[in-house]
mmCIF file of C-alpha atoms in Angstrom:
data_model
loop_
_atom_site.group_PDB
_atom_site.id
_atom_site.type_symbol
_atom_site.label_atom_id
_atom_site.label_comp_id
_atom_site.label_asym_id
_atom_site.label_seq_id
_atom_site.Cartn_x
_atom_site.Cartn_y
_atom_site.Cartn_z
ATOM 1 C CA UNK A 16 267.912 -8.029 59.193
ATOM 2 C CA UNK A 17 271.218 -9.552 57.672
ATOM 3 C CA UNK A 18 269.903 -10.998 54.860
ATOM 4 C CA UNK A 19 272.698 -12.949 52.522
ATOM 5 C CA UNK A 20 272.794 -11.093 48.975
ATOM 6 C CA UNK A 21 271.273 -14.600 47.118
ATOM 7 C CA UNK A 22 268.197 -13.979 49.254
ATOM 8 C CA UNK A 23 268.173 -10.684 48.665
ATOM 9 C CA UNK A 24 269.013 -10.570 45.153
ATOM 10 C CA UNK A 25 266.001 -12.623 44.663
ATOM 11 C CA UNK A 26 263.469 -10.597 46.954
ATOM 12 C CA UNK A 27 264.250 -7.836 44.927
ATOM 13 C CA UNK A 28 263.526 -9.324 41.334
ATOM 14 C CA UNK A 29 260.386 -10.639 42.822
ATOM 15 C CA UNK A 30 259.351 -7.313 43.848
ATOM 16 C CA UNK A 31 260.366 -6.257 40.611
ATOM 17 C CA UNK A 32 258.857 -8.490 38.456
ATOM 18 C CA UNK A 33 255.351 -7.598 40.827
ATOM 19 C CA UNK A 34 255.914 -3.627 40.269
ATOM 20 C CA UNK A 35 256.473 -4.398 36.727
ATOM 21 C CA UNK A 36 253.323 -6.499 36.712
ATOM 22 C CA UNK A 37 251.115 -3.930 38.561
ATOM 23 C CA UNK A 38 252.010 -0.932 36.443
ATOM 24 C CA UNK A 39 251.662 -2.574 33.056
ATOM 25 C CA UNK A 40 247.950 -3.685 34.920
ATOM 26 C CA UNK A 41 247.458 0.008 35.593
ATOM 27 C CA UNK A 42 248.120 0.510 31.909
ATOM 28 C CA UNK A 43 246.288 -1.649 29.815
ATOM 29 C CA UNK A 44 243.146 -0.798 32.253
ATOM 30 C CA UNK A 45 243.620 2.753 31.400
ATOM 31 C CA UNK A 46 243.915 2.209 27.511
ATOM 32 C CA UNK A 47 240.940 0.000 27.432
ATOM 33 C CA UNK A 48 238.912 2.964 29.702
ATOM 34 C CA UNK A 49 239.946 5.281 27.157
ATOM 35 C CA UNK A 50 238.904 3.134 23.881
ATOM 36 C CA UNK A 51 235.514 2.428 25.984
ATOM 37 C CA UNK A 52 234.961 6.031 27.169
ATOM 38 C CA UNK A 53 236.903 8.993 24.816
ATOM 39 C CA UNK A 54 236.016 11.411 26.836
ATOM 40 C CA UNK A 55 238.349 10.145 29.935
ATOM 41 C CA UNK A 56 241.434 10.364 27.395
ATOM 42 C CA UNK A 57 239.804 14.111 26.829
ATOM 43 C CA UNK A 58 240.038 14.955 30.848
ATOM 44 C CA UNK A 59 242.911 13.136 31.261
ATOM 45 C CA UNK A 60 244.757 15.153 28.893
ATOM 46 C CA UNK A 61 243.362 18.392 30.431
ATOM 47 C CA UNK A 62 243.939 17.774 33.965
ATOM 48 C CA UNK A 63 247.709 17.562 33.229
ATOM 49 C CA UNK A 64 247.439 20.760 30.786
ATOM 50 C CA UNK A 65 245.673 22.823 33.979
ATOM 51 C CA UNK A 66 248.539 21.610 36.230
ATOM 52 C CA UNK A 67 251.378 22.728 33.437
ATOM 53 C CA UNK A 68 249.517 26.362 33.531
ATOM 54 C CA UNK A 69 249.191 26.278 37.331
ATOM 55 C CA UNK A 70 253.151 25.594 37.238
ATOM 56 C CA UNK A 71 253.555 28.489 34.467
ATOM 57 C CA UNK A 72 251.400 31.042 36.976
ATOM 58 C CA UNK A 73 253.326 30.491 40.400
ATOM 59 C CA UNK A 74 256.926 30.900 37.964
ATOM 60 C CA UNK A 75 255.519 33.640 36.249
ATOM 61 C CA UNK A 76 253.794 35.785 38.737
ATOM 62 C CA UNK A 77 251.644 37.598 36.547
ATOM 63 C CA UNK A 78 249.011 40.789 37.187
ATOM 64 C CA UNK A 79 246.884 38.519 39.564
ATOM 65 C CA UNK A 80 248.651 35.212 39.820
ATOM 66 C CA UNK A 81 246.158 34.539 42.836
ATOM 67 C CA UNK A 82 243.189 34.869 40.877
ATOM 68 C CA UNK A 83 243.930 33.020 37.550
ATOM 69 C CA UNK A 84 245.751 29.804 40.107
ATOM 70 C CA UNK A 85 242.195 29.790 41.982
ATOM 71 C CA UNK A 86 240.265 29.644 38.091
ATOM 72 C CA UNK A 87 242.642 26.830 37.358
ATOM 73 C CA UNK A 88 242.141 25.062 40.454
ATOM 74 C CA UNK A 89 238.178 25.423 40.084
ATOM 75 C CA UNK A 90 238.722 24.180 36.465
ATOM 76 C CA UNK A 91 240.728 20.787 37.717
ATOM 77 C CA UNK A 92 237.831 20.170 40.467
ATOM 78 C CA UNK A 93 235.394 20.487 37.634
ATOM 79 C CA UNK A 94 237.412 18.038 35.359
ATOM 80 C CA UNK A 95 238.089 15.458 38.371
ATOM 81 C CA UNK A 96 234.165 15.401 39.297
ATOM 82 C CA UNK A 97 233.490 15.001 35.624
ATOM 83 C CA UNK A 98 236.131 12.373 35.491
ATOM 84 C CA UNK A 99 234.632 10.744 38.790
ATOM 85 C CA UNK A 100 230.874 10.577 37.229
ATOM 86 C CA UNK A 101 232.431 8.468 33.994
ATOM 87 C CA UNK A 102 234.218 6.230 35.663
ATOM 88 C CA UNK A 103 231.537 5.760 38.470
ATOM 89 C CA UNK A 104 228.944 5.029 35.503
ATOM 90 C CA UNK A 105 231.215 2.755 33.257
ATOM 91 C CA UNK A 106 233.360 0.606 35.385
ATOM 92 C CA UNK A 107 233.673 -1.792 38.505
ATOM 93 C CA UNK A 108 234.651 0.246 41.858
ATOM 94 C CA UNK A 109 238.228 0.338 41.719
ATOM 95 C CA UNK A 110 238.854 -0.698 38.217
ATOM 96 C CA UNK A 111 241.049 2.235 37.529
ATOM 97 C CA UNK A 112 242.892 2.377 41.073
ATOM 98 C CA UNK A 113 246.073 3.350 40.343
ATOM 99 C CA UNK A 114 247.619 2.419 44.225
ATOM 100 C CA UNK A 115 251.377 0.438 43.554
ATOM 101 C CA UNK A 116 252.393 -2.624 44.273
ATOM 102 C CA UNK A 117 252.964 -1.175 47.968
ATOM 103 C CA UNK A 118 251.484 1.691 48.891
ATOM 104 C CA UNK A 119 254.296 2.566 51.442
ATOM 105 C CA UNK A 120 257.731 2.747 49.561
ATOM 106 C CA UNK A 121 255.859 2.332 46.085
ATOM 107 C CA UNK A 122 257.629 -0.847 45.173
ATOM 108 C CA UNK A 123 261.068 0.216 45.445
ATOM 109 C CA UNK A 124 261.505 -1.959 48.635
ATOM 110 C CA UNK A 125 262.635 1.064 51.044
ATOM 111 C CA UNK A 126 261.206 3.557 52.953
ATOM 112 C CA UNK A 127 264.244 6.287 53.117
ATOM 113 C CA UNK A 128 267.610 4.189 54.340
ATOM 114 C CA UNK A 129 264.691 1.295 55.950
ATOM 115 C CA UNK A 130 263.562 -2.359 54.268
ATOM 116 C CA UNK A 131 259.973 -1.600 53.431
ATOM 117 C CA UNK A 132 257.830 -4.374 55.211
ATOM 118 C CA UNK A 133 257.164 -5.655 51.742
ATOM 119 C CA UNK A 134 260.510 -6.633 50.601
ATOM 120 C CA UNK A 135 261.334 -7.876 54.177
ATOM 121 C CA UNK A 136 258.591 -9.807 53.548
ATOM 122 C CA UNK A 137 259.690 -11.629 50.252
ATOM 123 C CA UNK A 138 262.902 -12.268 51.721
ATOM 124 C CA UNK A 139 261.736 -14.196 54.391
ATOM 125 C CA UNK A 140 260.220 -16.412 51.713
ATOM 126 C CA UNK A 141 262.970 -16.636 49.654
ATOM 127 C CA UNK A 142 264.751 -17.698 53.339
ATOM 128 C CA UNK A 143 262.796 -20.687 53.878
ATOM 129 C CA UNK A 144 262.699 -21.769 50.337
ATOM 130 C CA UNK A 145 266.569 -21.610 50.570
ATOM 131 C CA UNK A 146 266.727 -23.702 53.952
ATOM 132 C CA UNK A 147 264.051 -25.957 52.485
ATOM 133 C CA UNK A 148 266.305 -26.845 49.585
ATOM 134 C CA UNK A 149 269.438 -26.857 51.547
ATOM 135 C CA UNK A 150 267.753 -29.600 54.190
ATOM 136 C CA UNK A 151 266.361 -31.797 51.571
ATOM 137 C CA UNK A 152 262.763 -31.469 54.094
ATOM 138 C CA UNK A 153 259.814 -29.447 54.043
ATOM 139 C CA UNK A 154 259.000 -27.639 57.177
ATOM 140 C CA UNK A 155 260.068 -29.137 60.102
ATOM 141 C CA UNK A 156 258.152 -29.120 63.679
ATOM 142 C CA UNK A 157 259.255 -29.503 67.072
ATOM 143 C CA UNK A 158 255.907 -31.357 67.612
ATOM 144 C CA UNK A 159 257.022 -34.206 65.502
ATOM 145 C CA UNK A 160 259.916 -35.125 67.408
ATOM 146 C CA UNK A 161 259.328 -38.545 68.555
ATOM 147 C CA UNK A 162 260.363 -38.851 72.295
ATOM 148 C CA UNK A 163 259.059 -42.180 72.526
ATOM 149 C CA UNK A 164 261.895 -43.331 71.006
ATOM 150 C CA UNK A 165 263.827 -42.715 73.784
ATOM 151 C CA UNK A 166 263.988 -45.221 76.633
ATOM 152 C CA UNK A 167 262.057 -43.598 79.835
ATOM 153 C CA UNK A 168 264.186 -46.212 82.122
ATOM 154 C CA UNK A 169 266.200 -44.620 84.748
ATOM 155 C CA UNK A 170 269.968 -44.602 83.675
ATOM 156 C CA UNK A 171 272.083 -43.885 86.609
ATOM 157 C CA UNK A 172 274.699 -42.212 84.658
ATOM 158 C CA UNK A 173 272.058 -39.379 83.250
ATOM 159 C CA UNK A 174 270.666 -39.610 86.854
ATOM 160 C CA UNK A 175 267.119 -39.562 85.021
ATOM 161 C CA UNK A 176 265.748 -41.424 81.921
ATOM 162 C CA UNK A 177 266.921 -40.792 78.582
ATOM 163 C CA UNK A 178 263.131 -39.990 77.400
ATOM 164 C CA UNK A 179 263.587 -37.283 80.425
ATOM 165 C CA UNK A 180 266.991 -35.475 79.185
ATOM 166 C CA UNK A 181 265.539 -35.363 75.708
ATOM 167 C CA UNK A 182 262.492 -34.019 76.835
ATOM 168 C CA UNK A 183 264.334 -30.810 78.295
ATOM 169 C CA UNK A 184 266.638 -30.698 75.340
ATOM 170 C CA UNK A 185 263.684 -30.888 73.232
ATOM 171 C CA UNK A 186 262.472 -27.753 75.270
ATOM 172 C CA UNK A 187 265.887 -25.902 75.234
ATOM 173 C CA UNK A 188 265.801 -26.316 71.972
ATOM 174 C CA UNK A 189 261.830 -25.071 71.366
ATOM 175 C CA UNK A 190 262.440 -22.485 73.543
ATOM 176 C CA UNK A 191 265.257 -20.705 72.217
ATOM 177 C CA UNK A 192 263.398 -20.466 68.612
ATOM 178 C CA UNK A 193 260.697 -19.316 70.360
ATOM 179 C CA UNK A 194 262.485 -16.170 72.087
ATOM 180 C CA UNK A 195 264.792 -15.596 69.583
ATOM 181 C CA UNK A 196 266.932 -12.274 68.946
ATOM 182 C CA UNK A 197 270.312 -11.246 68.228
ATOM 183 C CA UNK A 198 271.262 -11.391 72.376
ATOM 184 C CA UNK A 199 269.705 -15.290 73.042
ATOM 185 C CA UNK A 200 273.403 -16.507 72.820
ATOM 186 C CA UNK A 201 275.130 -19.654 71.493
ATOM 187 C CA UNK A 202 273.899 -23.578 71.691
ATOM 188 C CA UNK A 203 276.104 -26.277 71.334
ATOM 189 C CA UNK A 204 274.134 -29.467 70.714
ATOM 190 C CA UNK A 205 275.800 -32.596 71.403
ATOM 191 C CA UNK A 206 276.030 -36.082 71.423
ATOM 192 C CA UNK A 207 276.284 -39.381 69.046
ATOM 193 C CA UNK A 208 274.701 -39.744 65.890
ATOM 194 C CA UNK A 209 271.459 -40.890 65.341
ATOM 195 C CA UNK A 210 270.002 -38.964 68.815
ATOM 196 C CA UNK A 211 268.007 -36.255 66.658
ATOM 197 C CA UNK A 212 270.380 -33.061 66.588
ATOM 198 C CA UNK A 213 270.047 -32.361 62.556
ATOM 199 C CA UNK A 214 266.132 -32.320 63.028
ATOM 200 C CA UNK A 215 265.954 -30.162 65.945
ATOM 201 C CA UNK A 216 269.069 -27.544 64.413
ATOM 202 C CA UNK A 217 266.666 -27.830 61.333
ATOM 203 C CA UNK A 218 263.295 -26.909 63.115
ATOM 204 C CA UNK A 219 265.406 -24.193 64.994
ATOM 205 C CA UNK A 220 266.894 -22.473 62.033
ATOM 206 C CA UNK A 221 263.283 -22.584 60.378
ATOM 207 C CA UNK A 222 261.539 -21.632 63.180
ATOM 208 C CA UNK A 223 263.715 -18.370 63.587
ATOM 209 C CA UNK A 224 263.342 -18.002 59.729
ATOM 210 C CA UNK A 225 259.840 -18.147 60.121
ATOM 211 C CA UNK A 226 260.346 -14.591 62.937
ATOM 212 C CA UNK A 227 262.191 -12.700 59.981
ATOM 213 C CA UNK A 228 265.509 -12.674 60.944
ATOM 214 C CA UNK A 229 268.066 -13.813 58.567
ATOM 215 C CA UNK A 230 269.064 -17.352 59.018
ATOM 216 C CA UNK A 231 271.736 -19.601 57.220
ATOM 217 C CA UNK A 232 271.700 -23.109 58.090
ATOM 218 C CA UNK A 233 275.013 -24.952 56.975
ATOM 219 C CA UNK A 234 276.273 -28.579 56.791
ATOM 220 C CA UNK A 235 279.977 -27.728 58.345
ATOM 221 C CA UNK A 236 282.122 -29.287 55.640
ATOM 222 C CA UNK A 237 280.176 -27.078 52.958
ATOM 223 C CA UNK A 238 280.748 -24.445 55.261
ATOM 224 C CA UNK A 239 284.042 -24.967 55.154
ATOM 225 C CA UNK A 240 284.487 -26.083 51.650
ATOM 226 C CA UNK A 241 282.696 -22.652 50.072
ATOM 227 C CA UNK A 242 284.712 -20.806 52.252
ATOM 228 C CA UNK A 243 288.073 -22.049 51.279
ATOM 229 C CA UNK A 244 286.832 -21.899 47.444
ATOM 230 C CA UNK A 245 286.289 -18.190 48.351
ATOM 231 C CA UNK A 246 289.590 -17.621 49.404
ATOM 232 C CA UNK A 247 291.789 -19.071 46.497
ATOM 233 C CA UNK A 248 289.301 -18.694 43.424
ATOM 234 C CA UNK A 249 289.300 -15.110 43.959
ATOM 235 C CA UNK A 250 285.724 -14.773 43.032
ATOM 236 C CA UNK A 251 283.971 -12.011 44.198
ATOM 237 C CA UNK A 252 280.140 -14.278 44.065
ATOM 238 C CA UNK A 253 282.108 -16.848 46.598
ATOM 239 C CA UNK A 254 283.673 -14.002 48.915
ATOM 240 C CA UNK A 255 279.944 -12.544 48.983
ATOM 241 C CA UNK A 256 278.616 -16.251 49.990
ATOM 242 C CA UNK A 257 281.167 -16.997 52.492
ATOM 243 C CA UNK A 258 280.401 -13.328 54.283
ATOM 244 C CA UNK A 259 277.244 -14.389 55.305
ATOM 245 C CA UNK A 260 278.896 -16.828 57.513
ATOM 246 C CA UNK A 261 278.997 -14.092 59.793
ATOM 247 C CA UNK A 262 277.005 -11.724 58.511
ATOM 248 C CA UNK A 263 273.761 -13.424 59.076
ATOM 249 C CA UNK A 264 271.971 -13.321 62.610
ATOM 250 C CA UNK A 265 271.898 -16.962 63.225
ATOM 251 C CA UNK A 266 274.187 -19.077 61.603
ATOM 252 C CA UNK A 267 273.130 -23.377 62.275
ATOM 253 C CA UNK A 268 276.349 -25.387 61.573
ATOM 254 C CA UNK A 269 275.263 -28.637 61.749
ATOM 255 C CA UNK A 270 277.585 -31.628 62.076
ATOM 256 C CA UNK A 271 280.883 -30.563 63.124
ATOM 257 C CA UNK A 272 283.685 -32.871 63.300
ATOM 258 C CA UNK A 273 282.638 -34.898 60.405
ATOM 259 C CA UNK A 274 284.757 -32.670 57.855
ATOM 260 C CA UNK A 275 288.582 -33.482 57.309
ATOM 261 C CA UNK A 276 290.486 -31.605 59.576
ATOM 262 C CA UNK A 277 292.775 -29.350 57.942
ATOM 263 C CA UNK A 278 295.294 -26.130 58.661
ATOM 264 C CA UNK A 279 292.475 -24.165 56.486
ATOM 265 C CA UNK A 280 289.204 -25.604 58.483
ATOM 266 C CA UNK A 281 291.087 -24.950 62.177
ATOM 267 C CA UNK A 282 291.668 -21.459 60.502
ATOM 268 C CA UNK A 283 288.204 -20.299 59.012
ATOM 269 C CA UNK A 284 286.165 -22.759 61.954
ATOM 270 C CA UNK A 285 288.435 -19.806 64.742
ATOM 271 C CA UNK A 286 287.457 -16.843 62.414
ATOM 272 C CA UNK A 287 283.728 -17.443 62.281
ATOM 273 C CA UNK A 288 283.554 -18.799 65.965
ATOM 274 C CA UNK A 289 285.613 -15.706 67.141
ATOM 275 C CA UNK A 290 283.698 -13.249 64.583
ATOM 276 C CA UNK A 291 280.464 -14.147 65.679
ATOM 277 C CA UNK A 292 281.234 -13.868 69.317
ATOM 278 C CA UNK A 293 282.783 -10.362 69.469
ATOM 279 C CA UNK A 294 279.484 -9.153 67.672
ATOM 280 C CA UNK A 295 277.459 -10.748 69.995
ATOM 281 C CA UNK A 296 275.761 -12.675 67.392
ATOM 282 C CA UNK A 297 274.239 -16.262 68.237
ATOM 283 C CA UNK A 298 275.393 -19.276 66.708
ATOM 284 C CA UNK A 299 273.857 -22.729 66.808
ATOM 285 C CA UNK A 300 276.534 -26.133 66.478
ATOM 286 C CA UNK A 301 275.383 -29.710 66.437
ATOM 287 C CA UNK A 302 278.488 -32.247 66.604
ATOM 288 C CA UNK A 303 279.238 -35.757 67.102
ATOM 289 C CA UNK A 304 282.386 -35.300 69.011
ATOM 290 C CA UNK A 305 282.746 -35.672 72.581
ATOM 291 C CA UNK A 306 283.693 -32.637 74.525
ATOM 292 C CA UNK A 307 287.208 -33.672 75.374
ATOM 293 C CA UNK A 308 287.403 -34.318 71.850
ATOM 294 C CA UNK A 309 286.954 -30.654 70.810
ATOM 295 C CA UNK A 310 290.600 -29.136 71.808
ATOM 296 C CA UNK A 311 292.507 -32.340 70.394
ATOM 297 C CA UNK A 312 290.712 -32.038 67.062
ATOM 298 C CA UNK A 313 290.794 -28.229 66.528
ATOM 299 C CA UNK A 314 293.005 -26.613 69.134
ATOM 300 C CA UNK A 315 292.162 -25.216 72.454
ATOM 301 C CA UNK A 316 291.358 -21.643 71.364
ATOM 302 C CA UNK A 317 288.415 -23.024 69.377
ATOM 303 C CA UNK A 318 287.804 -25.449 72.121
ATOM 304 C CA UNK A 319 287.491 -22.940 74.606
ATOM 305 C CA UNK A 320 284.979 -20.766 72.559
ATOM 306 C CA UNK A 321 282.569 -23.977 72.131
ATOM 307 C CA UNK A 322 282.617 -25.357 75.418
ATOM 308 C CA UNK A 323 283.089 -21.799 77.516
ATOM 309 C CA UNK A 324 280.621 -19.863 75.406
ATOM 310 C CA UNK A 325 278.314 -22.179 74.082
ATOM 311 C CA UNK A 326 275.275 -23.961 76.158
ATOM 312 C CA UNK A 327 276.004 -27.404 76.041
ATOM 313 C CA UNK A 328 272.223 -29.355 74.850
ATOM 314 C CA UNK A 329 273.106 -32.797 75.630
ATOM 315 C CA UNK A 330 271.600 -35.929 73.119
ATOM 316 C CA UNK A 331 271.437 -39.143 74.543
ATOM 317 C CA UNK A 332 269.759 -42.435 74.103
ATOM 318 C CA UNK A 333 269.789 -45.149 71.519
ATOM 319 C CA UNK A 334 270.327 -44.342 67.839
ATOM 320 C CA UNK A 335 266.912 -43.774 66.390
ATOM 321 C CA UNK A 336 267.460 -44.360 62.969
ATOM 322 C CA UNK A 337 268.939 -48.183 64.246
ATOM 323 C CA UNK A 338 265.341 -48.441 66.593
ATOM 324 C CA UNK A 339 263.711 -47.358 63.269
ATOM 325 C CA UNK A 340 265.141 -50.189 61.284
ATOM 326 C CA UNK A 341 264.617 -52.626 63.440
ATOM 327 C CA UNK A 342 261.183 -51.792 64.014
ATOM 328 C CA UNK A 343 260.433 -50.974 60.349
#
């Protein structure tokens, strides 16, 4: 997974901070095992003595190297059963367990060139603690989204009722979390405000969180905003922040078309659209504008990318947040 280097810087100081945390455990059991029992400190001390002389016989290759390694070996065995009894007799099963923080890469986060299952872990965390922040909302559901507050009236212009179009968006929208990977393409959810398309790009881009892959969920004028401050501050921690624009393997740009239009948005809006679609890699758009809106605001080359490569999720119905007032 594509994880942005914030969420990975962080993964790895957590896993870190646990390593740390586990060996100083491992420590201060041992110490107090010693002070409580000498004699451990004793074996300890001359198991790793019997495997210096074991070294020293296999480099030195003495009369009968064979026969003194097999009288060291017998002596460790002797010293580990001892060892065994003493703890056995004095402490809690497992009290001097020396296992790491992860028994499979040993805490360093990697097995060989791979992301150990642990770290991959703590980034997902630190992934939906970022997207929780950047939303402002605790977990989102797709069960909470009200369709009753669409009208289930037939509306000859839908050709059904606008309770029945959001009810298949609604499922679009569940689905594609639900079957997510780096080949389920791009959605381009659209339609005026108030209609429910932050909440729904929200549960998606938590929902595919939630799988493990590596998710960044944007606001487009911060989008483009960070990325412009990458370009001309010349900071290296801003060009890192704006890479994961297309680095990461879904990238939720929600509300497009409420940014100021500018030489430098047309620009880096083309790049990541383009980017993202020669690797393959889905995007997710919400946007007020109407389609025929799209090539007028930004050009037709990014028009044509939205509207010929994206699936169009139509929103329709009354503005909920007005129904909510009114009710409220």
């Amino acid at each position: 997974m594509a994880y942005t280097g914030e969420v990975l810087r962080r993964a790895r100081a957590r896993l870190a901070e646990a390593k740390a945390q586990r060996e100083a455990e491992i420590a201060q059991r041992l110490q107090q095992a010693y002070r409580q029992v000498p004699r451990l400190a004793e074996i300890d001390r001359a198991l790793r003595l019997t495997m210096v002389r074991a070294a020293q016989t296999v480099l030195e290759k003495g009369e009968n190297p064979q026969e003194e390694f097999q009288r060291i070996r017998q002596e460790n065995q002797g010293l580990q059963q001892e060892r065994q009894a003493l703890v056995a007799r004095n402490f809690p099963p497992d009290y001097l367990d020396d296992t790491p923080i992860c028994p499979d890469c040993g805490g360093t986060g990697y097995v060989g060139a791979s992301m150990c299952h642990c770290l991959a872990e703590l980034c997902r965390q630190e992934q939906q603690q970022a997207l929780t922040q950047l939303t402002g909302t605790a977990q989102q559901n797709f069960g909470d989204f009200r369709l009753d507050y669409y009208a289930d009236q037939f509306d000859p212009n839908l050709g059904a009722s606008p309770r029945a179009v959001m009810a298949a968006t609604l499922q679009t929208c569940r689905r594609y979390a639900q079957h997510f990977s780096r080949q389920s393409g791009n959605l381009l959810l659209n339609g005026n405000p108030g209609l429910g398309k932050t909440f729904l790009s929200v549960c998606i881009a938590q929902a595919v969180a939630a799988k493990g892959y590596s998710v960044v969920y944007v606001p487009a004028g911060h989008m483009f905003a960070q990325m412009e401050q990458a370009k001309f501050s010349g900071s290296e921690e801003a060009r890192q922040a704006a890479e994961k624009y297309t680095a990461c393997d879904l990238l939720v740009v929600d509300d497009l078309g409420a940014e100021m239009v500018t030489p430098f948005v047309q620009s880096a809006l083309y790049g990541v659209l383009n980017d993202r679609l020669l690797e393959g890699i889905p995007t997710v758009v919400s946007s007020n504008l109407q389609a025929v809106d799209f090539s007028g605001r930004y050009g037709p080359a990014i028009a044509s990318r939205l509207l010929g490569s994206y699936r169009l999720v139509a929103f329709v119905g009354e503005d909920v947040r007005l129904r909510r007032q009114r009710e409220a």
